[in-house]
PDB file of C-alpha atoms in Angstrom:
ATOM      1  CA  MET A 120      -0.201   0.246  -0.414  1.00 44.00           C
ATOM      2  CA  ASN A 121       2.794   2.391   0.477  1.00 43.00           C
ATOM      3  CA  VAL A 122       4.290   1.697  -2.104  1.00 41.00           C
ATOM      4  CA  LEU A 123       1.556   2.598  -4.123  1.00 43.00           C
ATOM      5  CA  LEU A 124       0.628   6.240  -2.709  1.00 35.00           C
ATOM      6  CA  GLY A 125       4.790   6.831  -3.264  1.00 38.00           C
ATOM      7  CA  LEU A 126       4.316   5.915  -6.953  1.00 38.00           C
ATOM      8  CA  LEU A 127       0.742   8.295  -7.077  1.00 37.00           C
ATOM      9  CA  LEU A 128       2.984  11.026  -5.335  1.00 32.00           C
ATOM     10  CA  ALA A 129       6.009  10.416  -7.772  1.00 36.00           C
ATOM     11  CA  ALA A 130       3.237  10.839 -10.784  1.00 38.00           C
ATOM     12  CA  LEU A 131       1.738  13.199  -9.251  1.00 32.00           C
ATOM     13  CA  LEU A 132       4.765  15.504  -9.060  1.00 29.00           C
ATOM     14  CA  ALA A 133       6.002  14.544 -12.056  1.00 33.00           C
ATOM     15  CA  ILE A 134       3.617  16.099 -13.871  1.00 33.00           C
ATOM     16  CA  GLY A 135       3.618  18.802 -11.382  1.00 30.00           C
ATOM     17  CA  VAL A 136       1.004  18.320  -9.042  1.00 30.00           C
ATOM     18  CA  SER A 137       1.667  18.397  -5.588  1.00 30.00           C
ATOM     19  CA  ALA A 138      -0.381  15.975  -3.295  1.00 31.00           C
ATOM     20  CA  SER A 139      -1.377  19.591  -1.370  1.00 37.00           C
ATOM     21  CA  ALA A 140      -4.148  21.131  -3.796  1.00 46.00           C
ATOM     22  CA  SER A 141      -2.158  23.341  -6.983  1.00 49.00           C
ATOM     23  CA  PRO A 142      -2.805  27.240  -6.333  1.00 54.00           C
ATOM     24  CA  GLN A 143      -1.969  27.002 -10.438  1.00 55.00           C
ATOM     25  CA  LEU A 144      -4.278  24.335 -11.192  1.00 56.00           C
ATOM     26  CA  SER A 145      -6.708  25.477  -9.288  1.00 86.00           C
ATOM     27  CA  ALA A 146      -5.824  28.952 -10.925  1.00 89.00           C
ATOM     28  CA  ARG A 147      -6.715  27.698 -14.591  1.00 91.00           C
ATOM     29  CA  GLU A 148      -9.875  26.703 -13.248  1.00 93.00           C
ATOM     30  CA  ALA A 149     -10.665  29.961 -11.868  1.00 95.00           C
ATOM     31  CA  PHE A 150      -9.822  31.302 -14.951  1.00 95.00           C
ATOM     32  CA  ARG A 151     -12.474  29.063 -16.755  1.00 94.00           C
ATOM     33  CA  GLU A 152     -14.633  29.439 -14.529  1.00 95.00           C
ATOM     34  CA  ALA A 153     -14.428  33.723 -15.290  1.00 95.00           C
ATOM     35  CA  CYS A 154     -14.321  33.377 -18.596  1.00 94.00           C
ATOM     36  CA  SER A 155     -17.843  31.021 -18.376  1.00 94.00           C
ATOM     37  CA  LEU A 156     -19.588  33.368 -16.531  1.00 94.00           C
ATOM     38  CA  SER A 157     -18.021  36.895 -17.301  1.00 89.00           C
ATOM     39  CA  ARG A 158     -19.041  38.312 -20.647  1.00 85.00           C
ATOM     40  CA  TYR A 159     -15.513  38.325 -21.761  1.00 87.00           C
ATOM     41  CA  ASP A 160     -14.385  36.354 -25.099  1.00 87.00           C
ATOM     42  CA  CYS A 161     -11.336  34.475 -23.706  1.00 89.00           C
ATOM     43  CA  SER A 162      -9.821  32.609 -26.360  1.00 88.00           C
ATOM     44  CA  GLY A 163      -5.594  33.650 -26.897  1.00 88.00           C
ATOM     45  CA  ILE A 164      -5.490  34.972 -23.308  1.00 91.00           C
ATOM     46  CA  LYS A 165      -3.828  33.353 -20.890  1.00 92.00           C
ATOM     47  CA  ALA A 166      -4.316  33.138 -17.387  1.00 92.00           C
ATOM     48  CA  PRO A 167      -2.439  35.034 -14.752  1.00 94.00           C
ATOM     49  CA  MET A 168      -0.350  33.861 -11.931  1.00 94.00           C
ATOM     50  CA  VAL A 169      -1.716  33.536  -8.111  1.00 95.00           C
ATOM     51  CA  ARG A 170       0.182  35.517  -5.426  1.00 95.00           C
ATOM     52  CA  GLU A 171      -0.578  34.658  -1.692  1.00 94.00           C
ATOM     53  CA  SER A 172      -0.021  37.331   0.543  1.00 93.00           C
ATOM     54  CA  VAL A 173       0.107  37.954   4.326  1.00 93.00           C
ATOM     55  CA  TYR A 174      -0.614  41.966   2.797  1.00 92.00           C
ATOM     56  CA  VAL A 175      -3.605  41.457   1.023  1.00 91.00           C
ATOM     57  CA  ARG A 176      -4.883  39.815   4.642  1.00 86.00           C
ATOM     58  CA  TYR A 177      -3.662  42.935   5.565  1.00 88.00           C
ATOM     59  CA  SER A 178      -5.233  45.022   3.721  1.00 87.00           C
ATOM     60  CA  GLY A 179      -8.533  44.310   4.773  1.00 85.00           C
ATOM     61  CA  ASN A 180      -9.309  42.875   1.137  1.00 87.00           C
ATOM     62  CA  TYR A 181      -9.709  39.043   0.054  1.00 91.00           C
ATOM     63  CA  GLY A 182      -7.738  39.691  -3.081  1.00 94.00           C
ATOM     64  CA  VAL A 183      -6.292  42.454  -4.953  1.00 93.00           C
ATOM     65  CA  TYR A 184      -5.469  42.988  -8.384  1.00 92.00           C
ATOM     66  CA  PHE A 185      -2.975  45.535  -9.645  1.00 89.00           C
ATOM     67  CA  GLY A 186      -2.705  45.068 -13.889  1.00 87.00           C
ATOM     68  CA  GLY A 187      -0.051  43.096 -15.021  1.00 90.00           C
ATOM     69  CA  ARG A 188      -0.334  39.150 -15.631  1.00 92.00           C
ATOM     70  CA  THR A 189      -0.502  38.540 -11.059  1.00 95.00           C
ATOM     71  CA  VAL A 190      -3.619  38.449  -9.567  1.00 95.00           C
ATOM     72  CA  TRP A 191      -2.625  39.073  -5.610  1.00 95.00           C
ATOM     73  CA  ILE A 192      -4.882  36.612  -2.844  1.00 95.00           C
ATOM     74  CA  ALA A 193      -5.155  37.203   0.516  1.00 94.00           C
ATOM     75  CA  ASP A 194      -2.744  33.674   2.361  1.00 93.00           C
ATOM     76  CA  SER A 195      -5.214  32.853   5.147  1.00 92.00           C
ATOM     77  CA  LEU A 196      -8.476  31.896   2.435  1.00 92.00           C
ATOM     78  CA  THR A 197      -9.870  28.641   3.266  1.00 91.00           C
ATOM     79  CA  PRO A 198      -9.863  26.564   0.232  1.00 92.00           C
ATOM     80  CA  GLU A 199     -13.339  27.441  -1.761  1.00 92.00           C
ATOM     81  CA  ARG A 200     -13.103  31.563  -0.894  1.00 92.00           C
ATOM     82  CA  ARG A 201     -10.140  30.761  -2.013  1.00 94.00           C
ATOM     83  CA  TYR A 202     -11.412  30.295  -5.573  1.00 95.00           C
ATOM     84  CA  VAL A 203     -14.598  32.144  -5.218  1.00 95.00           C
ATOM     85  CA  THR A 204     -12.068  35.456  -4.595  1.00 95.00           C
ATOM     86  CA  MET A 205      -9.834  34.586  -7.808  1.00 96.00           C
ATOM     87  CA  VAL A 206     -12.794  34.018  -9.541  1.00 96.00           C
ATOM     88  CA  HIS A 207     -13.422  37.495  -8.918  1.00 95.00           C
ATOM     89  CA  GLU A 208     -10.184  38.542  -9.917  1.00 95.00           C
ATOM     90  CA  MET A 209      -9.543  36.961 -12.882  1.00 95.00           C
ATOM     91  CA  VAL A 210     -13.054  38.578 -13.846  1.00 94.00           C
ATOM     92  CA  HIS A 211     -10.755  42.155 -13.492  1.00 92.00           C
ATOM     93  CA  TYR A 212      -7.990  40.804 -14.857  1.00 93.00           C
ATOM     94  CA  LEU A 213     -10.672  39.998 -18.035  1.00 93.00           C
ATOM     95  CA  GLN A 214     -11.588  43.251 -18.133  1.00 89.00           C
ATOM     96  CA  THR A 215      -8.794  45.102 -18.487  1.00 85.00           C
ATOM     97  CA  LYS A 216      -7.728  42.200 -21.924  1.00 83.00           C
ATOM     98  CA  VAL A 217     -10.311  43.489 -23.486  1.00 73.00           C
ATOM     99  CA  ASP A 218      -9.201  47.067 -23.911  1.00 60.00           C
ATOM    100  CA  GLU A 219      -5.219  46.933 -23.935  1.00 58.00           C
ATOM    101  CA  ASN A 220      -5.255  49.866 -21.692  1.00 52.00           C
ATOM    102  CA  GLY A 221      -7.736  48.450 -19.044  1.00 57.00           C
ATOM    103  CA  PRO A 222     -11.108  49.590 -17.690  1.00 59.00           C
ATOM    104  CA  PRO A 223     -10.865  53.110 -17.264  1.00 59.00           C
ATOM    105  CA  MET A 224     -12.083  53.454 -13.606  1.00 61.00           C
ATOM    106  CA  GLN A 225     -11.670  57.642 -13.775  1.00 63.00           C
ATOM    107  CA  PHE A 226     -14.913  57.714 -12.409  1.00 66.00           C
ATOM    108  CA  ALA A 227     -17.221  55.576  -9.315  1.00 68.00           C
ATOM    109  CA  VAL A 228     -20.185  54.671 -11.923  1.00 73.00           C
ATOM    110  CA  GLU A 229     -16.837  52.804 -13.730  1.00 77.00           C
ATOM    111  CA  VAL A 230     -15.786  51.869 -10.729  1.00 81.00           C
ATOM    112  CA  CYS A 231     -19.026  50.516  -9.900  1.00 84.00           C
ATOM    113  CA  VAL A 232     -19.943  48.887 -13.513  1.00 84.00           C
ATOM    114  CA  TYR A 233     -16.468  47.068 -13.191  1.00 86.00           C
ATOM    115  CA  GLU A 234     -17.211  45.227  -9.398  1.00 88.00           C
ATOM    116  CA  SER A 235     -20.465  44.869 -10.307  1.00 89.00           C
ATOM    117  CA  GLU A 236     -19.536  42.479 -13.282  1.00 90.00           C
ATOM    118  CA  ALA A 237     -16.566  40.740 -10.856  1.00 92.00           C
ATOM    119  CA  PHE A 238     -19.169  40.612  -7.968  1.00 92.00           C
ATOM    120  CA  GLU A 239     -22.075  38.798 -10.097  1.00 93.00           C
ATOM    121  CA  ALA A 240     -19.669  36.295 -11.257  1.00 95.00           C
ATOM    122  CA  SER A 241     -17.472  35.632  -7.953  1.00 94.00           C
ATOM    123  CA  ASN A 242     -20.889  35.253  -5.826  1.00 94.00           C
ATOM    124  CA  LYS A 243     -22.259  32.252  -8.573  1.00 95.00           C
ATOM    125  CA  VAL A 244     -19.719  30.583  -7.676  1.00 95.00           C
ATOM    126  CA  ALA A 245     -20.092  31.086  -3.617  1.00 94.00           C
ATOM    127  CA  ARG A 246     -23.866  30.562  -3.733  1.00 94.00           C
ATOM    128  CA  ARG A 247     -22.913  26.797  -5.764  1.00 93.00           C
ATOM    129  CA  LEU A 248     -19.805  26.049  -3.284  1.00 91.00           C
ATOM    130  CA  GLY A 249     -22.019  26.722   0.007  1.00 92.00           C
ATOM    131  CA  VAL A 250     -20.195  29.252   1.112  1.00 91.00           C
ATOM    132  CA  PRO A 251     -20.651  32.736   2.520  1.00 91.00           C
ATOM    133  CA  GLU A 252     -21.137  34.970  -0.970  1.00 90.00           C
ATOM    134  CA  MET A 253     -18.428  37.957  -1.537  1.00 83.00           C
ATOM    135  CA  PRO A 254     -19.653  41.424   0.978  1.00 81.00           C
ATOM    136  CA  THR A 255     -20.679  44.791  -1.123  1.00 84.00           C
ATOM    137  CA  ASP A 256     -22.267  46.481   1.378  1.00 81.00           C
ATOM    138  CA  GLN A 257     -18.924  48.592   2.633  1.00 73.00           C
ATOM    139  CA  PHE A 258     -18.168  49.154  -1.423  1.00 76.00           C
ATOM    140  CA  ASN A 259     -21.567  49.872  -2.394  1.00 80.00           C
ATOM    141  CA  HIS A 260     -21.238  52.447   0.603  1.00 78.00           C
ATOM    142  CA  HIS A 261     -18.292  54.130  -0.520  1.00 72.00           C
ATOM    143  CA  TYR A 262     -18.557  53.849  -3.801  1.00 75.00           C
ATOM    144  CA  ASN A 263     -21.971  55.128  -3.696  1.00 80.00           C
ATOM    145  CA  CYS A 264     -23.249  51.947  -6.155  1.00 81.00           C
ATOM    146  CA  SER A 265     -27.133  50.332  -5.722  1.00 72.00           C
ATOM    147  CA  PRO A 266     -26.982  46.996  -5.153  1.00 60.00           C
TER     148      PRO A 266
END
């Protein structure tokens, strides 16, 4: 039995998947789900890298996307919340790929539109996984968005 387990672990490592949940495998799944739940054509767009950071947690966010090819996720999330957050941030990533300049976000109304789109996708995933939806109250209040 131990030999079989050892062979399985070796096979998983050989194909680049660790015995624990692989962040990049989950990222690819989250990217595919963000593509299917958003209005964006994802053909030809590479999935971003996902990095965990204690600083994201300290900022009070679940995740952030600053541009480029990296999505940042708080280091303290449950696997389900991490996945939901990745879908949310992947939608923001896709929003920047629609226009090479990215979403303008010059006005609060633009922020409301882009965030509501990301919340809609991520909260669909949250409901499917049976976890609480991402909180929007503080965001809606800050930017004066109607729910």
